């Protein structure tokens, strides 16, 4: 292991690739590993440190690959293991680390172990790898609800057609949860880690890292309206955030530490408050955790400052860097979300019938200001593919194109996450905007995405892409990731201002211009979120963020 200050992940920017929607090399409308390899240079040009790939493993794709039937192979939809090796080699050549998704809470119902469990008798070792319970005469073994809607239990059928035992699934019925008290399950995942580490993989983003252990006895939970969400509610549901998960990560950390080159584990743990989340990144557990409280902030100076303070404090207490994130493949894209006026729980999505649909220009302006502030913060940052293009949520997807299990399990009540997963536009005027050569695209791309295409944005100095390029380059030049934050007080309530080394950052969360702090008066402007926006001298325009170089 390297000395603390050399550990790359402490200050890294990690770019999330959603393989289905990044680039399609064979024209079938589904992104693939070769497509990633071919387009990787554009990502390296963003001055990011690593890529994280959502699942590309063998899977029936009932939950876009988060239903894995073979953890040690590539699904033919995405290519082969050789394609993976070639992609890793290319990434390393370009100076990018590669993080992949590990899905340990559940597998696919097509995984051989689950198929064996279905064939085996109640109480058998095969069933003990999962969570099977006798099905009561009426209802389910307890009252838990799936994150995707409906009950968390599905009853099996006995060979004679009668109702058999029920199995637990936090997500879709095609995603049975593993029993993490079972030693075979633990051993299997140690092998999975080693399989990918041996192939040069630099780390894992750990899916549902707060769900692997359920409360003893599986007690009923009196759900509040948010109970079906990914967690993060004040009252911890008995399937989230149980203490028993931590010994699993301590065990994995030992495996990671057997390898050279600072391999990392990053937790997807939707728990609140941040003091609880910090448990996932104690020094013998994972390295990083996604900062979902930060992602969940409104466009509101007070909330953001409070969350930044708490993050630095709580992660700092356990010696971990904070991370920052605004978008991913599960939430409404922040170029749309930040202009929503109604609450939008994770996974809910928005669609044409959502009340109070946001104004796109407002969303984009706020998104650019938010990313400008975020990329100046010390610690690690995560970007989600397409945010550097300012992509909005695709709201008008036709109902018959939607694929998220949430849409099906709630009979269309919740739109789910398809709107943030639409394939990327690369080249304006080309079929599928350059995503695939044939024009095929597994989710339809909205008409009019030409202006978001990467090639068009490269030409335009005021584009979101060029803003991200400048911010990321400056972040690197000024070593902001390893810096420290010092608030500048005395500004208007809607203005946040801080120094990180010799960079002064000012953000105005109000719609109208407000005074800049005096420190900005003699400083040189480095970059601003909206070039066309101007204000009187000494003022910062509304919904804008600016970086200055302090003398
Ligand atoms: C979290 C992933 O990010 C999400 O996309 C997936 O549906 C669930 N975990 C289940 O694996």
Short mmCIF file of N, CA, C and O in Angstrom, two decimals, residues 375-443:
data_model
loop_
_atom_site.label_atom_id
_atom_site.label_comp_id
_atom_site.label_asym_id
_atom_site.label_seq_id
_atom_site.Cartn_x
_atom_site.Cartn_y
_atom_site.Cartn_z
N UNK A 375 -16.79 20.31 -8.06
CA UNK A 375 -15.46 19.90 -8.51
C UNK A 375 -14.34 20.70 -7.85
O UNK A 375 -13.16 20.40 -8.06
N UNK A 376 -14.69 21.66 -7.02
CA UNK A 376 -13.65 22.38 -6.27
C UNK A 376 -13.50 21.82 -4.85
O UNK A 376 -12.65 22.29 -4.10
N UNK A 377 -14.34 20.85 -4.49
CA UNK A 377 -14.29 20.34 -3.12
C UNK A 377 -13.16 19.33 -2.95
O UNK A 377 -12.90 18.54 -3.85
N UNK A 378 -12.53 19.32 -1.78
CA UNK A 378 -11.48 18.33 -1.55
C UNK A 378 -12.08 16.94 -1.35
O UNK A 378 -13.17 16.81 -0.82
N UNK A 379 -11.38 15.91 -1.79
CA UNK A 379 -11.87 14.54 -1.68
C UNK A 379 -12.09 13.96 -3.06
O UNK A 379 -11.55 14.44 -4.05
N UNK A 380 -12.90 12.90 -3.13
CA UNK A 380 -13.14 12.24 -4.41
C UNK A 380 -14.46 12.71 -5.00
O UNK A 380 -15.37 13.12 -4.29
N UNK A 381 -14.58 12.65 -6.33
CA UNK A 381 -15.85 13.04 -6.95
C UNK A 381 -16.24 11.97 -7.98
O UNK A 381 -15.37 11.37 -8.62
N UNK A 382 -17.52 11.76 -8.10
CA UNK A 382 -18.05 10.83 -9.10
C UNK A 382 -18.86 11.60 -10.13
O UNK A 382 -19.68 12.45 -9.77
N UNK A 383 -18.63 11.27 -11.40
CA UNK A 383 -19.42 11.85 -12.49
C UNK A 383 -20.19 10.71 -13.15
O UNK A 383 -19.68 9.59 -13.23
N UNK A 384 -21.35 11.01 -13.65
CA UNK A 384 -22.14 10.00 -14.35
C UNK A 384 -22.18 10.36 -15.83
O UNK A 384 -22.49 11.50 -16.20
N UNK A 385 -21.88 9.39 -16.69
CA UNK A 385 -21.78 9.65 -18.12
C UNK A 385 -22.94 10.51 -18.62
O UNK A 385 -24.10 10.26 -18.32
N UNK A 386 -22.59 11.53 -19.39
CA UNK A 386 -23.61 12.40 -19.94
C UNK A 386 -23.80 13.68 -19.15
O UNK A 386 -24.27 14.67 -19.69
N UNK A 387 -23.40 13.68 -17.86
CA UNK A 387 -23.58 14.94 -17.13
C UNK A 387 -22.63 15.99 -17.67
O UNK A 387 -22.93 17.18 -17.64
N UNK A 388 -21.47 15.54 -18.22
CA UNK A 388 -20.53 16.50 -18.79
C UNK A 388 -21.07 17.10 -20.09
O UNK A 388 -20.52 18.05 -20.64
N UNK A 389 -22.19 16.51 -20.59
CA UNK A 389 -22.85 17.07 -21.77
C UNK A 389 -24.08 17.88 -21.35
O UNK A 389 -24.79 18.41 -22.20
N UNK A 390 -24.33 17.93 -20.05
CA UNK A 390 -25.51 18.65 -19.56
C UNK A 390 -26.80 17.92 -19.91
O UNK A 390 -27.86 18.54 -20.02
N UNK A 391 -26.74 16.61 -20.11
CA UNK A 391 -27.95 15.88 -20.53
C UNK A 391 -29.05 16.01 -19.50
O UNK A 391 -28.82 15.84 -18.30
N UNK A 392 -30.26 16.25 -19.97
CA UNK A 392 -31.41 16.25 -19.06
C UNK A 392 -31.97 14.84 -18.93
O UNK A 392 -31.58 13.93 -19.67
N UNK A 393 -32.88 14.64 -18.03
CA UNK A 393 -33.65 13.40 -17.95
C UNK A 393 -34.50 13.29 -19.22
O UNK A 393 -35.05 14.30 -19.69
N UNK A 394 -34.60 12.07 -19.80
CA UNK A 394 -35.52 11.89 -20.94
C UNK A 394 -36.91 11.63 -20.35
O UNK A 394 -37.16 10.57 -19.78
N UNK A 395 -37.76 12.61 -20.47
CA UNK A 395 -39.06 12.55 -19.77
C UNK A 395 -40.13 11.86 -20.60
O UNK A 395 -40.98 11.16 -20.08
N UNK A 396 -40.03 12.04 -21.93
CA UNK A 396 -41.12 11.61 -22.80
C UNK A 396 -40.95 10.22 -23.38
O UNK A 396 -41.41 9.95 -24.49
N UNK A 397 -40.29 9.32 -22.65
CA UNK A 397 -40.12 7.97 -23.21
C UNK A 397 -41.50 7.34 -23.38
O UNK A 397 -42.34 7.42 -22.48
N UNK A 398 -41.73 6.68 -24.53
CA UNK A 398 -43.03 6.01 -24.69
C UNK A 398 -43.17 4.88 -23.65
O UNK A 398 -42.17 4.23 -23.32
N UNK A 399 -44.36 4.68 -23.17
CA UNK A 399 -44.57 3.66 -22.14
C UNK A 399 -44.05 2.29 -22.58
O UNK A 399 -43.48 1.55 -21.78
N UNK A 400 -44.24 1.96 -23.86
CA UNK A 400 -43.84 0.60 -24.26
C UNK A 400 -42.33 0.46 -24.43
O UNK A 400 -41.83 -0.63 -24.70
N UNK A 401 -41.60 1.57 -24.29
CA UNK A 401 -40.14 1.47 -24.37
C UNK A 401 -39.52 1.30 -22.98
O UNK A 401 -38.37 0.91 -22.84
N UNK A 402 -40.28 1.59 -21.95
CA UNK A 402 -39.71 1.58 -20.59
C UNK A 402 -39.31 0.17 -20.18
O UNK A 402 -39.97 -0.80 -20.53
N UNK A 403 -38.21 0.07 -19.44
CA UNK A 403 -37.68 -1.25 -19.09
C UNK A 403 -37.41 -1.44 -17.61
O UNK A 403 -37.11 -2.54 -17.17
N UNK A 404 -37.44 -0.38 -16.83
CA UNK A 404 -37.12 -0.51 -15.41
C UNK A 404 -38.15 -1.39 -14.71
O UNK A 404 -39.36 -1.15 -14.85
N UNK A 405 -37.70 -2.39 -13.92
CA UNK A 405 -38.67 -3.23 -13.20
C UNK A 405 -39.61 -2.42 -12.31
O UNK A 405 -40.74 -2.85 -12.04
N UNK A 406 -39.16 -1.25 -11.86
CA UNK A 406 -40.04 -0.42 -11.01
C UNK A 406 -41.33 -0.08 -11.76
O UNK A 406 -42.42 -0.06 -11.18
N UNK A 407 -41.19 0.23 -13.03
CA UNK A 407 -42.34 0.60 -13.87
C UNK A 407 -43.35 -0.54 -13.89
O UNK A 407 -44.54 -0.36 -13.74
N UNK A 408 -42.84 -1.77 -14.03
CA UNK A 408 -43.73 -2.93 -14.11
C UNK A 408 -44.32 -3.31 -12.76
O UNK A 408 -45.49 -3.58 -12.63
N UNK A 409 -43.46 -3.28 -11.73
CA UNK A 409 -43.93 -3.74 -10.41
C UNK A 409 -44.92 -2.75 -9.78
O UNK A 409 -45.60 -3.10 -8.82
N UNK A 410 -44.92 -1.50 -10.27
CA UNK A 410 -45.88 -0.54 -9.72
C UNK A 410 -46.99 -0.23 -10.73
O UNK A 410 -47.70 0.76 -10.60
N UNK A 411 -47.10 -1.08 -11.76
CA UNK A 411 -48.12 -0.87 -12.81
C UNK A 411 -48.10 0.55 -13.34
O UNK A 411 -49.15 1.20 -13.47
N UNK A 412 -46.93 1.04 -13.60
CA UNK A 412 -46.81 2.36 -14.22
C UNK A 412 -46.98 3.53 -13.26
O UNK A 412 -47.01 4.68 -13.69
N UNK A 413 -47.09 3.23 -11.96
CA UNK A 413 -47.28 4.33 -11.00
C UNK A 413 -45.97 5.11 -10.82
O UNK A 413 -45.97 6.32 -10.71
N UNK A 414 -44.85 4.38 -10.75
CA UNK A 414 -43.54 5.04 -10.66
C UNK A 414 -42.81 4.85 -11.98
O UNK A 414 -42.69 3.73 -12.46
N UNK A 415 -42.30 5.93 -12.55
CA UNK A 415 -41.65 5.83 -13.86
C UNK A 415 -40.36 5.04 -13.80
O UNK A 415 -39.95 4.41 -14.78
N UNK A 416 -39.66 5.09 -12.66
CA UNK A 416 -38.39 4.38 -12.56
C UNK A 416 -37.27 5.15 -13.23
O UNK A 416 -37.38 6.37 -13.46
N UNK A 417 -36.19 4.43 -13.57
CA UNK A 417 -34.92 5.10 -13.86
C UNK A 417 -34.52 5.14 -15.33
O UNK A 417 -33.42 5.55 -15.66
N UNK A 418 -35.42 4.72 -16.24
CA UNK A 418 -35.03 4.70 -17.65
C UNK A 418 -34.61 6.07 -18.17
O UNK A 418 -33.74 6.19 -19.02
N UNK A 419 -35.25 7.10 -17.66
CA UNK A 419 -35.01 8.46 -18.18
C UNK A 419 -33.59 8.96 -18.00
O UNK A 419 -33.17 9.90 -18.70
N UNK A 420 -32.83 8.36 -17.09
CA UNK A 420 -31.43 8.81 -16.92
C UNK A 420 -30.47 7.84 -17.60
O UNK A 420 -29.26 7.97 -17.48
N UNK A 421 -31.02 6.83 -18.30
CA UNK A 421 -30.17 5.77 -18.85
C UNK A 421 -30.14 5.75 -20.38
O UNK A 421 -29.66 4.80 -20.99
N UNK A 422 -30.67 6.76 -20.98
CA UNK A 422 -30.78 6.80 -22.45
C UNK A 422 -29.37 6.90 -23.06
O UNK A 422 -28.52 7.62 -22.55
N UNK A 423 -29.11 6.13 -24.15
CA UNK A 423 -27.78 6.15 -24.77
C UNK A 423 -27.25 7.55 -25.12
O UNK A 423 -28.01 8.44 -25.52
N UNK A 424 -25.96 7.69 -24.98
CA UNK A 424 -25.29 8.99 -25.14
C UNK A 424 -25.26 9.49 -26.58
O UNK A 424 -25.07 8.70 -27.50
N UNK A 425 -25.38 10.78 -26.78
CA UNK A 425 -25.16 11.37 -28.11
C UNK A 425 -23.68 11.72 -28.30
O UNK A 425 -23.11 12.45 -27.50
N UNK A 426 -23.09 11.17 -29.34
CA UNK A 426 -21.66 11.43 -29.61
C UNK A 426 -21.47 12.40 -30.76
O UNK A 426 -20.62 13.27 -30.73
N UNK A 427 -22.25 12.16 -31.86
CA UNK A 427 -22.04 12.95 -33.08
C UNK A 427 -23.38 13.47 -33.59
O UNK A 427 -24.30 12.69 -33.83
N UNK A 428 -23.45 14.77 -33.77
CA UNK A 428 -24.73 15.33 -34.23
C UNK A 428 -24.94 14.95 -35.69
O UNK A 428 -23.98 14.78 -36.45
N UNK A 429 -26.19 14.76 -36.03
CA UNK A 429 -26.53 14.45 -37.42
C UNK A 429 -26.28 13.01 -37.82
O UNK A 429 -26.54 12.64 -38.96
N UNK A 430 -25.79 12.17 -36.90
CA UNK A 430 -25.52 10.77 -37.25
C UNK A 430 -26.65 9.88 -36.70
O UNK A 430 -27.35 10.28 -35.77
N UNK A 431 -26.80 8.66 -37.28
CA UNK A 431 -27.82 7.76 -36.72
C UNK A 431 -27.54 7.55 -35.22
O UNK A 431 -26.37 7.41 -34.82
N UNK A 432 -28.59 7.54 -34.44
CA UNK A 432 -28.49 7.40 -32.97
C UNK A 432 -27.45 8.36 -32.39
O UNK A 432 -26.84 8.09 -31.37
N UNK A 433 -27.29 9.50 -33.05
CA UNK A 433 -26.29 10.51 -32.62
C UNK A 433 -24.92 9.87 -32.38
O UNK A 433 -24.22 10.22 -31.42
N UNK A 434 -24.59 8.88 -33.22
CA UNK A 434 -23.26 8.28 -33.13
C UNK A 434 -23.13 7.21 -32.06
O UNK A 434 -22.08 6.60 -31.91
N UNK A 435 -24.22 6.93 -31.33
CA UNK A 435 -24.14 5.87 -30.31
C UNK A 435 -23.96 4.51 -30.98
O UNK A 435 -23.15 3.68 -30.56
N UNK A 436 -24.72 4.26 -32.06
CA UNK A 436 -24.55 3.01 -32.82
C UNK A 436 -24.58 3.37 -34.30
O UNK A 436 -25.24 4.34 -34.70
N UNK A 437 -23.90 2.56 -35.10
CA UNK A 437 -23.79 2.91 -36.52
C UNK A 437 -25.12 2.70 -37.25
O UNK A 437 -25.38 3.30 -38.29
N UNK A 438 -25.99 1.84 -36.70
CA UNK A 438 -27.23 1.51 -37.40
C UNK A 438 -28.39 2.40 -37.01
O UNK A 438 -29.47 2.31 -37.60
N UNK A 439 -28.21 3.19 -35.97
CA UNK A 439 -29.34 4.00 -35.49
C UNK A 439 -30.14 3.28 -34.42
O UNK A 439 -31.07 3.83 -33.85
N UNK A 440 -29.76 2.02 -34.14
CA UNK A 440 -30.47 1.27 -33.08
C UNK A 440 -30.08 1.84 -31.71
O UNK A 440 -28.95 2.29 -31.51
N UNK A 441 -31.03 1.76 -30.78
CA UNK A 441 -30.75 2.25 -29.44
C UNK A 441 -31.75 1.57 -28.49
O UNK A 441 -32.95 1.64 -28.74
N UNK A 442 -31.25 0.91 -27.45
CA UNK A 442 -32.16 0.08 -26.61
C UNK A 442 -33.22 0.90 -25.91
O UNK A 442 -34.29 0.37 -25.59
N UNK A 443 -32.95 2.18 -25.66
CA UNK A 443 -34.00 3.11 -25.23
C UNK A 443 -33.99 4.23 -26.27
O UNK A 443 -32.92 4.66 -26.68
#
